Amino acid sequence: MNLGYLLPIFVTVFLAELGDKTQLATVLFASDKNHSPLFVFIAAAAALVASTAIAVILGAAAGKYLDNIPLKLIAGIGFIAIGAWTVFDHFKA
């Protein structure tokens, strides 16, 4: 087990989660006076752990079969395409 990967994984996931729709939903739940902030935190944390567990399990299983496919390149191209589409859509309107 290489702990040197821990920090880059944490930073990458942390930055990816900032400002996404999940965090905005959590803010909305926490702002509701009918919801305890502690219970909102526990529920949101449990949901993130569960979804991350599913991603890790699927990623580990897929990694056995997708070793020869350049997944980082494909993901990078996908993000660039989504970004270009978003910029194009902004100027189109």
PDB file of C-alpha atoms in Angstrom:
ATOM      1  CA  MET A   1       0.000   0.000   0.000  1.00  0.00           C
ATOM      2  CA  ASN A   2       1.534   3.268  -1.120  1.00  0.00           C
ATOM      3  CA  LEU A   3       0.443   6.185   1.082  1.00  0.00           C
ATOM      4  CA  GLY A   4       2.063   8.606  -1.360  1.00  0.00           C
ATOM      5  CA  TYR A   5      -1.114   8.416  -3.449  1.00  0.00           C
ATOM      6  CA  LEU A   6      -3.353   9.457  -0.553  1.00  0.00           C
ATOM      7  CA  LEU A   7      -2.819  13.224  -0.804  1.00  0.00           C
ATOM      8  CA  PRO A   8      -3.264  13.544  -4.597  1.00  0.00           C
ATOM      9  CA  ILE A   9      -6.414  11.412  -4.479  1.00  0.00           C
ATOM     10  CA  PHE A  10      -7.808  13.464  -1.586  1.00  0.00           C
ATOM     11  CA  VAL A  11      -7.035  16.790  -3.257  1.00  0.00           C
ATOM     12  CA  THR A  12      -8.443  15.683  -6.611  1.00  0.00           C
ATOM     13  CA  VAL A  13     -11.717  14.389  -5.158  1.00  0.00           C
ATOM     14  CA  PHE A  14     -12.030  17.337  -2.754  1.00  0.00           C
ATOM     15  CA  LEU A  15     -11.619  19.886  -5.544  1.00  0.00           C
ATOM     16  CA  ALA A  16     -13.963  17.957  -7.840  1.00  0.00           C
ATOM     17  CA  GLU A  17     -16.676  17.983  -5.180  1.00  0.00           C
ATOM     18  CA  LEU A  18     -16.441  21.717  -4.408  1.00  0.00           C
ATOM     19  CA  GLY A  19     -19.478  23.534  -5.728  1.00  0.00           C
ATOM     20  CA  ASP A  20     -21.057  20.551  -7.437  1.00  0.00           C
ATOM     21  CA  LYS A  21     -24.772  19.843  -7.265  1.00  0.00           C
ATOM     22  CA  THR A  22     -24.313  17.413  -4.372  1.00  0.00           C
ATOM     23  CA  GLN A  23     -22.677  20.080  -2.243  1.00  0.00           C
ATOM     24  CA  LEU A  24     -25.365  22.597  -3.196  1.00  0.00           C
ATOM     25  CA  ALA A  25     -28.082  20.116  -2.192  1.00  0.00           C
ATOM     26  CA  THR A  26     -26.316  19.582   1.135  1.00  0.00           C
ATOM     27  CA  VAL A  27     -26.192  23.350   1.696  1.00  0.00           C
ATOM     28  CA  LEU A  28     -29.923  23.564   1.015  1.00  0.00           C
ATOM     29  CA  PHE A  29     -30.712  20.743   3.443  1.00  0.00           C
ATOM     30  CA  ALA A  30     -28.496  22.289   6.118  1.00  0.00           C
ATOM     31  CA  SER A  31     -30.148  25.687   5.688  1.00  0.00           C
ATOM     32  CA  ASP A  32     -33.597  24.223   6.380  1.00  0.00           C
ATOM     33  CA  LYS A  33     -34.546  24.799  10.017  1.00  0.00           C
ATOM     34  CA  ASN A  34     -36.353  21.425  10.048  1.00  0.00           C
ATOM     35  CA  HIS A  35     -33.087  19.542   9.528  1.00  0.00           C
ATOM     36  CA  SER A  36     -30.409  19.124  12.166  1.00  0.00           C
ATOM     37  CA  PRO A  37     -27.002  20.146  10.761  1.00  0.00           C
ATOM     38  CA  LEU A  38     -25.463  17.106  12.456  1.00  0.00           C
ATOM     39  CA  PHE A  39     -27.901  14.730  10.750  1.00  0.00           C
ATOM     40  CA  VAL A  40     -27.409  16.496   7.400  1.00  0.00           C
ATOM     41  CA  PHE A  41     -23.650  15.997   7.807  1.00  0.00           C
ATOM     42  CA  ILE A  42     -24.039  12.328   8.751  1.00  0.00           C
ATOM     43  CA  ALA A  43     -26.453  11.602   5.876  1.00  0.00           C
ATOM     44  CA  ALA A  44     -24.370  13.488   3.291  1.00  0.00           C
ATOM     45  CA  ALA A  45     -21.129  11.870   4.476  1.00  0.00           C
ATOM     46  CA  ALA A  46     -22.710   8.402   4.393  1.00  0.00           C
ATOM     47  CA  ALA A  47     -24.046   9.033   0.881  1.00  0.00           C
ATOM     48  CA  LEU A  48     -20.618  10.163  -0.333  1.00  0.00           C
ATOM     49  CA  VAL A  49     -18.949   7.133   1.255  1.00  0.00           C
ATOM     50  CA  ALA A  50     -21.517   4.787  -0.338  1.00  0.00           C
ATOM     51  CA  SER A  51     -21.188   6.326  -3.808  1.00  0.00           C
ATOM     52  CA  THR A  52     -17.398   6.312  -3.510  1.00  0.00           C
ATOM     53  CA  ALA A  53     -17.444   2.653  -2.463  1.00  0.00           C
ATOM     54  CA  ILE A  54     -19.459   1.801  -5.570  1.00  0.00           C
ATOM     55  CA  ALA A  55     -17.026   3.764  -7.753  1.00  0.00           C
ATOM     56  CA  VAL A  56     -14.008   2.017  -6.205  1.00  0.00           C
ATOM     57  CA  ILE A  57     -15.555  -1.436  -6.606  1.00  0.00           C
ATOM     58  CA  LEU A  58     -16.511  -0.775 -10.230  1.00  0.00           C
ATOM     59  CA  GLY A  59     -13.148   0.868 -10.947  1.00  0.00           C
ATOM     60  CA  ALA A  60     -11.211  -2.023  -9.485  1.00  0.00           C
ATOM     61  CA  ALA A  61     -13.279  -4.538 -11.463  1.00  0.00           C
ATOM     62  CA  ALA A  62     -13.012  -2.507 -14.676  1.00  0.00           C
ATOM     63  CA  GLY A  63      -9.267  -2.056 -14.182  1.00  0.00           C
ATOM     64  CA  LYS A  64      -8.757  -5.763 -14.690  1.00  0.00           C
ATOM     65  CA  TYR A  65     -10.301  -5.585 -18.153  1.00  0.00           C
ATOM     66  CA  LEU A  66      -9.365  -2.094 -19.305  1.00  0.00           C
ATOM     67  CA  ASP A  67      -5.587  -2.072 -18.806  1.00  0.00           C
ATOM     68  CA  ASN A  68      -4.850  -1.482 -22.479  1.00  0.00           C
ATOM     69  CA  ILE A  69      -7.339   1.365 -22.932  1.00  0.00           C
ATOM     70  CA  PRO A  70      -5.992   4.892 -22.255  1.00  0.00           C
ATOM     71  CA  LEU A  71      -8.728   5.870 -19.787  1.00  0.00           C
ATOM     72  CA  LYS A  72      -7.046   9.089 -18.633  1.00  0.00           C
ATOM     73  CA  LEU A  73      -6.783  10.260 -22.227  1.00  0.00           C
ATOM     74  CA  ILE A  74     -10.419   9.383 -22.936  1.00  0.00           C
ATOM     75  CA  ALA A  75     -11.586  11.110 -19.732  1.00  0.00           C
ATOM     76  CA  GLY A  76      -9.481  14.184 -20.529  1.00  0.00           C
ATOM     77  CA  ILE A  77     -10.895  14.424 -24.038  1.00  0.00           C
ATOM     78  CA  GLY A  78     -14.382  14.043 -22.583  1.00  0.00           C
ATOM     79  CA  PHE A  79     -13.851  16.903 -20.137  1.00  0.00           C
ATOM     80  CA  ILE A  80     -12.415  19.110 -22.887  1.00  0.00           C
ATOM     81  CA  ALA A  81     -15.417  18.313 -25.103  1.00  0.00           C
ATOM     82  CA  ILE A  82     -17.869  19.180 -22.325  1.00  0.00           C
ATOM     83  CA  GLY A  83     -15.978  22.408 -21.634  1.00  0.00           C
ATOM     84  CA  ALA A  84     -15.941  23.366 -25.314  1.00  0.00           C
ATOM     85  CA  TRP A  85     -19.648  22.606 -25.585  1.00  0.00           C
ATOM     86  CA  THR A  86     -20.345  24.789 -22.533  1.00  0.00           C
ATOM     87  CA  VAL A  87     -18.300  27.701 -23.936  1.00  0.00           C
ATOM     88  CA  PHE A  88     -19.940  27.321 -27.371  1.00  0.00           C
ATOM     89  CA  ASP A  89     -23.398  27.222 -25.774  1.00  0.00           C
ATOM     90  CA  HIS A  90     -22.615  30.385 -23.805  1.00  0.00           C
ATOM     91  CA  PHE A  91     -21.739  32.378 -26.918  1.00  0.00           C
ATOM     92  CA  LYS A  92     -24.550  30.848 -28.976  1.00  0.00           C
ATOM     93  CA  ALA A  93     -27.265  32.306 -26.742  1.00  0.00           C
TER      94      ALA A  93
END
